[in-house]
PDB file of C-alpha atoms in Angstrom:
ATOM      1  CA  MET A   1      22.024  34.033 108.239  1.00  0.00           C
ATOM      2  CA  ARG A   2      20.625  36.938 106.247  1.00  0.00           C
ATOM      3  CA  GLY A   3      23.532  39.169 107.332  1.00  0.00           C
ATOM      4  CA  PHE A   4      25.961  36.641 106.249  1.00  0.00           C
ATOM      5  CA  LEU A   5      24.301  36.381 102.750  1.00  0.00           C
ATOM      6  CA  LYS A   6      24.198  40.108 102.438  1.00  0.00           C
ATOM      7  CA  THR A   7      27.883  40.499 103.287  1.00  0.00           C
ATOM      8  CA  THR A   8      28.757  37.602 100.881  1.00  0.00           C
ATOM      9  CA  ALA A   9      26.825  39.248  98.081  1.00  0.00           C
ATOM     10  CA  VAL A  10      28.483  42.612  98.650  1.00  0.00           C
ATOM     11  CA  ILE A  11      31.973  40.994  98.723  1.00  0.00           C
ATOM     12  CA  ILE A  12      31.248  39.091  95.501  1.00  0.00           C
ATOM     13  CA  ILE A  13      29.957  42.311  93.833  1.00  0.00           C
ATOM     14  CA  LEU A  14      33.037  44.221  94.901  1.00  0.00           C
ATOM     15  CA  VAL A  15      35.369  41.411  93.690  1.00  0.00           C
ATOM     16  CA  LEU A  16      33.540  41.421  90.291  1.00  0.00           C
ATOM     17  CA  ALA A  17      33.827  45.129  90.028  1.00  0.00           C
ATOM     18  CA  ILE A  18      37.530  45.168  90.822  1.00  0.00           C
ATOM     19  CA  CYS A  19      38.070  42.462  88.306  1.00  0.00           C
ATOM     20  CA  PHE A  20      36.163  44.358  85.716  1.00  0.00           C
ATOM     21  CA  ILE A  21      38.169  47.603  86.314  1.00  0.00           C
ATOM     22  CA  TYR A  22      41.446  45.663  85.931  1.00  0.00           C
ATOM     23  CA  SER A  23      40.197  44.019  82.714  1.00  0.00           C
ATOM     24  CA  LEU A  24      39.559  47.584  81.306  1.00  0.00           C
ATOM     25  CA  PHE A  25      43.134  48.577  82.117  1.00  0.00           C
ATOM     26  CA  PRO A  26      45.339  45.570  81.319  1.00  0.00           C
ATOM     27  CA  LEU A  27      49.117  45.306  81.983  1.00  0.00           C
ATOM     28  CA  SER A  28      50.448  43.158  79.309  1.00  0.00           C
ATOM     29  CA  TYR A  29      54.128  43.312  78.422  1.00  0.00           C
ATOM     30  CA  ALA A  30      54.959  44.884  81.791  1.00  0.00           C
ATOM     31  CA  ASP A  31      58.580  43.714  81.695  1.00  0.00           C
ATOM     32  CA  ILE A  32      59.144  45.283  78.277  1.00  0.00           C
ATOM     33  CA  ILE A  33      57.330  48.497  79.295  1.00  0.00           C
ATOM     34  CA  VAL A  34      59.227  48.962  82.509  1.00  0.00           C
ATOM     35  CA  ARG A  35      62.645  48.165  80.719  1.00  0.00           C
ATOM     36  CA  GLU A  36      61.986  50.659  77.914  1.00  0.00           C
ATOM     37  CA  ALA A  37      60.507  53.344  80.218  1.00  0.00           C
ATOM     38  CA  GLU A  38      63.542  53.124  82.447  1.00  0.00           C
ATOM     39  CA  ALA A  39      65.977  53.134  79.554  1.00  0.00           C
ATOM     40  CA  ASN A  40      64.311  56.282  78.265  1.00  0.00           C
ATOM     41  CA  GLY A  41      63.841  57.888  81.666  1.00  0.00           C
ATOM     42  CA  ILE A  42      60.091  58.315  81.456  1.00  0.00           C
ATOM     43  CA  ASP A  43      57.087  57.029  83.395  1.00  0.00           C
ATOM     44  CA  ALA A  44      55.996  53.514  82.621  1.00  0.00           C
ATOM     45  CA  HIS A  45      52.378  54.536  83.360  1.00  0.00           C
ATOM     46  CA  LEU A  46      52.452  56.886  80.463  1.00  0.00           C
ATOM     47  CA  ILE A  47      53.591  54.025  78.175  1.00  0.00           C
ATOM     48  CA  CYS A  48      50.856  51.814  79.490  1.00  0.00           C
ATOM     49  CA  ALA A  49      48.223  54.603  78.890  1.00  0.00           C
ATOM     50  CA  LEU A  50      49.525  55.247  75.450  1.00  0.00           C
ATOM     51  CA  ILE A  51      49.281  51.661  74.453  1.00  0.00           C
ATOM     52  CA  LYS A  52      45.788  51.287  75.981  1.00  0.00           C
ATOM     53  CA  ALA A  53      44.606  54.387  73.929  1.00  0.00           C
ATOM     54  CA  GLU A  54      46.456  53.423  70.731  1.00  0.00           C
ATOM     55  CA  SER A  55      45.828  49.765  70.348  1.00  0.00           C
ATOM     56  CA  GLY A  56      44.020  48.500  73.471  1.00  0.00           C
ATOM     57  CA  PHE A  57      47.108  46.261  73.978  1.00  0.00           C
ATOM     58  CA  ASP A  58      46.407  44.425  70.641  1.00  0.00           C
ATOM     59  CA  ASN A  59      49.858  43.850  69.103  1.00  0.00           C
ATOM     60  CA  SER A  60      48.317  43.102  65.692  1.00  0.00           C
ATOM     61  CA  ALA A  61      46.315  46.329  65.517  1.00  0.00           C
ATOM     62  CA  VAL A  62      46.426  48.296  62.215  1.00  0.00           C
ATOM     63  CA  SER A  63      44.827  51.684  61.942  1.00  0.00           C
ATOM     64  CA  GLY A  64      43.028  53.167  58.928  1.00  0.00           C
ATOM     65  CA  ALA A  65      46.102  55.303  58.462  1.00  0.00           C
ATOM     66  CA  GLY A  66      48.383  52.342  58.485  1.00  0.00           C
ATOM     67  CA  ALA A  67      49.848  52.667  61.972  1.00  0.00           C
ATOM     68  CA  LYS A  68      50.808  49.287  63.370  1.00  0.00           C
ATOM     69  CA  GLY A  69      51.238  47.360  66.585  1.00  0.00           C
ATOM     70  CA  LEU A  70      50.815  48.149  70.216  1.00  0.00           C
ATOM     71  CA  MET A  71      51.934  51.763  69.959  1.00  0.00           C
ATOM     72  CA  GLN A  72      50.475  52.372  66.530  1.00  0.00           C
ATOM     73  CA  LEU A  73      53.750  53.241  64.606  1.00  0.00           C
ATOM     74  CA  THR A  74      53.666  54.274  61.075  1.00  0.00           C
ATOM     75  CA  ASP A  75      56.231  52.701  58.672  1.00  0.00           C
ATOM     76  CA  GLU A  76      58.000  56.076  58.575  1.00  0.00           C
ATOM     77  CA  THR A  77      58.220  56.519  62.280  1.00  0.00           C
ATOM     78  CA  ALA A  78      59.289  52.885  62.865  1.00  0.00           C
ATOM     79  CA  ALA A  79      62.085  53.266  60.217  1.00  0.00           C
ATOM     80  CA  GLU A  80      63.170  56.571  61.763  1.00  0.00           C
ATOM     81  CA  CYS A  81      63.275  54.930  65.183  1.00  0.00           C
ATOM     82  CA  ALA A  82      65.182  51.931  63.870  1.00  0.00           C
ATOM     83  CA  ARG A  83      67.675  54.034  62.096  1.00  0.00           C
ATOM     84  CA  GLU A  84      68.245  56.217  65.203  1.00  0.00           C
ATOM     85  CA  LEU A  85      68.484  53.152  67.512  1.00  0.00           C
ATOM     86  CA  GLY A  86      70.736  51.258  65.218  1.00  0.00           C
ATOM     87  CA  ALA A  87      68.269  48.343  64.715  1.00  0.00           C
ATOM     88  CA  ALA A  88      69.114  46.851  61.391  1.00  0.00           C
ATOM     89  CA  GLU A  89      66.093  44.403  61.520  1.00  0.00           C
ATOM     90  CA  TYR A  90      62.830  44.793  63.375  1.00  0.00           C
ATOM     91  CA  ASP A  91      59.162  43.689  63.259  1.00  0.00           C
ATOM     92  CA  VAL A  92      56.717  46.408  64.145  1.00  0.00           C
ATOM     93  CA  PHE A  93      54.271  43.814  65.235  1.00  0.00           C
ATOM     94  CA  ASN A  94      56.727  42.327  67.644  1.00  0.00           C
ATOM     95  CA  PRO A  95      55.818  43.863  71.125  1.00  0.00           C
ATOM     96  CA  ALA A  96      59.576  44.291  72.123  1.00  0.00           C
ATOM     97  CA  ASP A  97      60.377  46.167  68.985  1.00  0.00           C
ATOM     98  CA  ASN A  98      57.178  48.243  68.929  1.00  0.00           C
ATOM     99  CA  ILE A  99      57.347  49.188  72.635  1.00  0.00           C
ATOM    100  CA  ARG A 100      61.121  50.069  72.194  1.00  0.00           C
ATOM    101  CA  PHE A 101      60.487  52.299  69.246  1.00  0.00           C
ATOM    102  CA  GLY A 102      57.292  53.822  70.580  1.00  0.00           C
ATOM    103  CA  THR A 103      58.839  54.599  73.967  1.00  0.00           C
ATOM    104  CA  TYR A 104      61.933  56.011  72.288  1.00  0.00           C
ATOM    105  CA  TYR A 105      59.690  58.189  70.042  1.00  0.00           C
ATOM    106  CA  ILE A 106      57.467  59.523  72.836  1.00  0.00           C
ATOM    107  CA  LYS A 107      60.701  60.394  74.815  1.00  0.00           C
ATOM    108  CA  LYS A 108      62.025  62.178  71.750  1.00  0.00           C
ATOM    109  CA  LEU A 109      58.781  64.189  71.589  1.00  0.00           C
ATOM    110  CA  LEU A 110      58.880  64.960  75.299  1.00  0.00           C
ATOM    111  CA  ASP A 111      62.413  66.253  74.839  1.00  0.00           C
ATOM    112  CA  MET A 112      61.373  68.316  71.806  1.00  0.00           C
ATOM    113  CA  TYR A 113      58.596  69.924  73.895  1.00  0.00           C
ATOM    114  CA  LYS A 114      60.731  70.292  77.065  1.00  0.00           C
ATOM    115  CA  GLY A 115      58.791  67.644  79.074  1.00  0.00           C
ATOM    116  CA  ASP A 116      55.309  68.959  78.203  1.00  0.00           C
ATOM    117  CA  THR A 117      53.309  65.809  78.106  1.00  0.00           C
ATOM    118  CA  GLU A 118      50.267  67.305  76.434  1.00  0.00           C
ATOM    119  CA  CYS A 119      52.299  68.668  73.525  1.00  0.00           C
ATOM    120  CA  ALA A 120      54.204  65.379  73.138  1.00  0.00           C
ATOM    121  CA  LEU A 121      50.980  63.285  73.150  1.00  0.00           C
ATOM    122  CA  ALA A 122      49.409  65.669  70.705  1.00  0.00           C
ATOM    123  CA  ALA A 123      52.445  65.318  68.368  1.00  0.00           C
ATOM    124  CA  TYR A 124      52.397  61.506  68.736  1.00  0.00           C
ATOM    125  CA  ASN A 125      48.901  61.636  67.396  1.00  0.00           C
ATOM    126  CA  ALA A 126      48.871  64.506  64.903  1.00  0.00           C
ATOM    127  CA  GLY A 127      52.597  64.858  64.078  1.00  0.00           C
ATOM    128  CA  TYR A 128      55.070  67.410  65.400  1.00  0.00           C
ATOM    129  CA  GLY A 129      54.709  69.534  62.385  1.00  0.00           C
ATOM    130  CA  ASN A 130      51.026  70.196  63.359  1.00  0.00           C
ATOM    131  CA  VAL A 131      51.900  70.849  67.016  1.00  0.00           C
ATOM    132  CA  ASN A 132      54.801  73.176  66.027  1.00  0.00           C
ATOM    133  CA  LYS A 133      52.371  75.080  63.820  1.00  0.00           C
ATOM    134  CA  TRP A 134      49.840  75.345  66.656  1.00  0.00           C
ATOM    135  CA  LEU A 135      52.402  76.493  69.130  1.00  0.00           C
ATOM    136  CA  SER A 136      53.330  79.421  66.707  1.00  0.00           C
ATOM    137  CA  ASP A 137      49.750  80.508  66.354  1.00  0.00           C
ATOM    138  CA  ALA A 138      48.391  82.810  69.080  1.00  0.00           C
ATOM    139  CA  SER A 139      44.880  81.344  68.617  1.00  0.00           C
ATOM    140  CA  TYR A 140      46.127  78.023  69.875  1.00  0.00           C
ATOM    141  CA  SER A 141      48.979  78.941  72.144  1.00  0.00           C
ATOM    142  CA  SER A 142      49.142  82.077  74.359  1.00  0.00           C
ATOM    143  CA  ASP A 143      52.972  81.960  74.868  1.00  0.00           C
ATOM    144  CA  GLY A 144      54.243  79.751  72.051  1.00  0.00           C
ATOM    145  CA  VAL A 145      55.221  77.087  74.544  1.00  0.00           C
ATOM    146  CA  LYS A 146      51.994  75.627  75.939  1.00  0.00           C
ATOM    147  CA  LEU A 147      48.973  74.584  73.925  1.00  0.00           C
ATOM    148  CA  GLU A 148      45.792  76.256  74.996  1.00  0.00           C
ATOM    149  CA  LYS A 149      43.636  74.569  72.369  1.00  0.00           C
ATOM    150  CA  ILE A 150      44.172  71.597  70.110  1.00  0.00           C
ATOM    151  CA  PRO A 151      42.295  72.323  66.856  1.00  0.00           C
ATOM    152  CA  PHE A 152      41.955  68.666  65.759  1.00  0.00           C
ATOM    153  CA  ALA A 153      38.996  67.082  67.736  1.00  0.00           C
ATOM    154  CA  GLU A 154      40.545  63.615  67.422  1.00  0.00           C
ATOM    155  CA  THR A 155      43.905  64.804  68.699  1.00  0.00           C
ATOM    156  CA  SER A 156      42.364  66.645  71.524  1.00  0.00           C
ATOM    157  CA  ALA A 157      40.185  63.690  72.543  1.00  0.00           C
ATOM    158  CA  HIS A 158      43.150  61.300  72.267  1.00  0.00           C
ATOM    159  CA  THR A 159      45.470  63.520  74.383  1.00  0.00           C
ATOM    160  CA  ASP A 160      42.778  63.895  77.127  1.00  0.00           C
ATOM    161  CA  LYS A 161      42.155  60.078  77.076  1.00  0.00           C
ATOM    162  CA  VAL A 162      45.803  59.224  77.404  1.00  0.00           C
ATOM    163  CA  LEU A 163      46.244  61.675  80.343  1.00  0.00           C
ATOM    164  CA  ARG A 164      43.186  60.195  82.074  1.00  0.00           C
ATOM    165  CA  TYR A 165      44.525  56.637  81.455  1.00  0.00           C
ATOM    166  CA  VAL A 166      47.875  57.597  83.063  1.00  0.00           C
ATOM    167  CA  LEU A 167      45.802  58.330  86.255  1.00  0.00           C
ATOM    168  CA  PHE A 168      44.080  54.988  86.175  1.00  0.00           C
ATOM    169  CA  TYR A 169      47.347  53.062  85.648  1.00  0.00           C
ATOM    170  CA  ARG A 170      49.060  54.956  88.433  1.00  0.00           C
ATOM    171  CA  TYR A 171      46.222  54.088  90.767  1.00  0.00           C
ATOM    172  CA  LEU A 172      45.835  50.416  89.630  1.00  0.00           C
ATOM    173  CA  TYR A 173      49.589  49.705  89.307  1.00  0.00           C
ATOM    174  CA  PRO A 174      51.404  51.988  91.741  1.00  0.00           C
ATOM    175  CA  ASN A 175      54.534  49.872  91.831  1.00  0.00           C
ATOM    176  CA  LEU A 176      55.038  49.806  88.056  1.00  0.00           C
TER     177      LEU A 176
END
């Protein structure tokens, strides 16, 4: 009887641990994320990781800098994306609009930095003007193409966090 109780306790602990891990890495709006990632030719896990880092999947989130929604878009970035995508009307707090614009924008940054995810994520956080400046400065970039050091602590931490989250999302949701 003791062996049964021990085995049952271990199983319960494992199930609770797995549930806890999945609660830390939610997958809300999967249909929208997959659709927009496929439309832009990028990894859906990256979009999940970016949303997790930016808003924790809170579609009503507003940052101190005024960035809004799931992917934390500024009014300027949302307007730029709307213009380029031909969206006459949009709501930055609407998950479909926000994910569409945010995914389009990160794809634009990935293209700008020739697929370099670290540069694109740094630009998503700190702006591409800053990243371009860092890439042209030998103290941050050894070859003008790859960032060796991100001088903004927040941007460096954010970029590292998103890259870690991508690994978790790939492991937890391999069929995304």
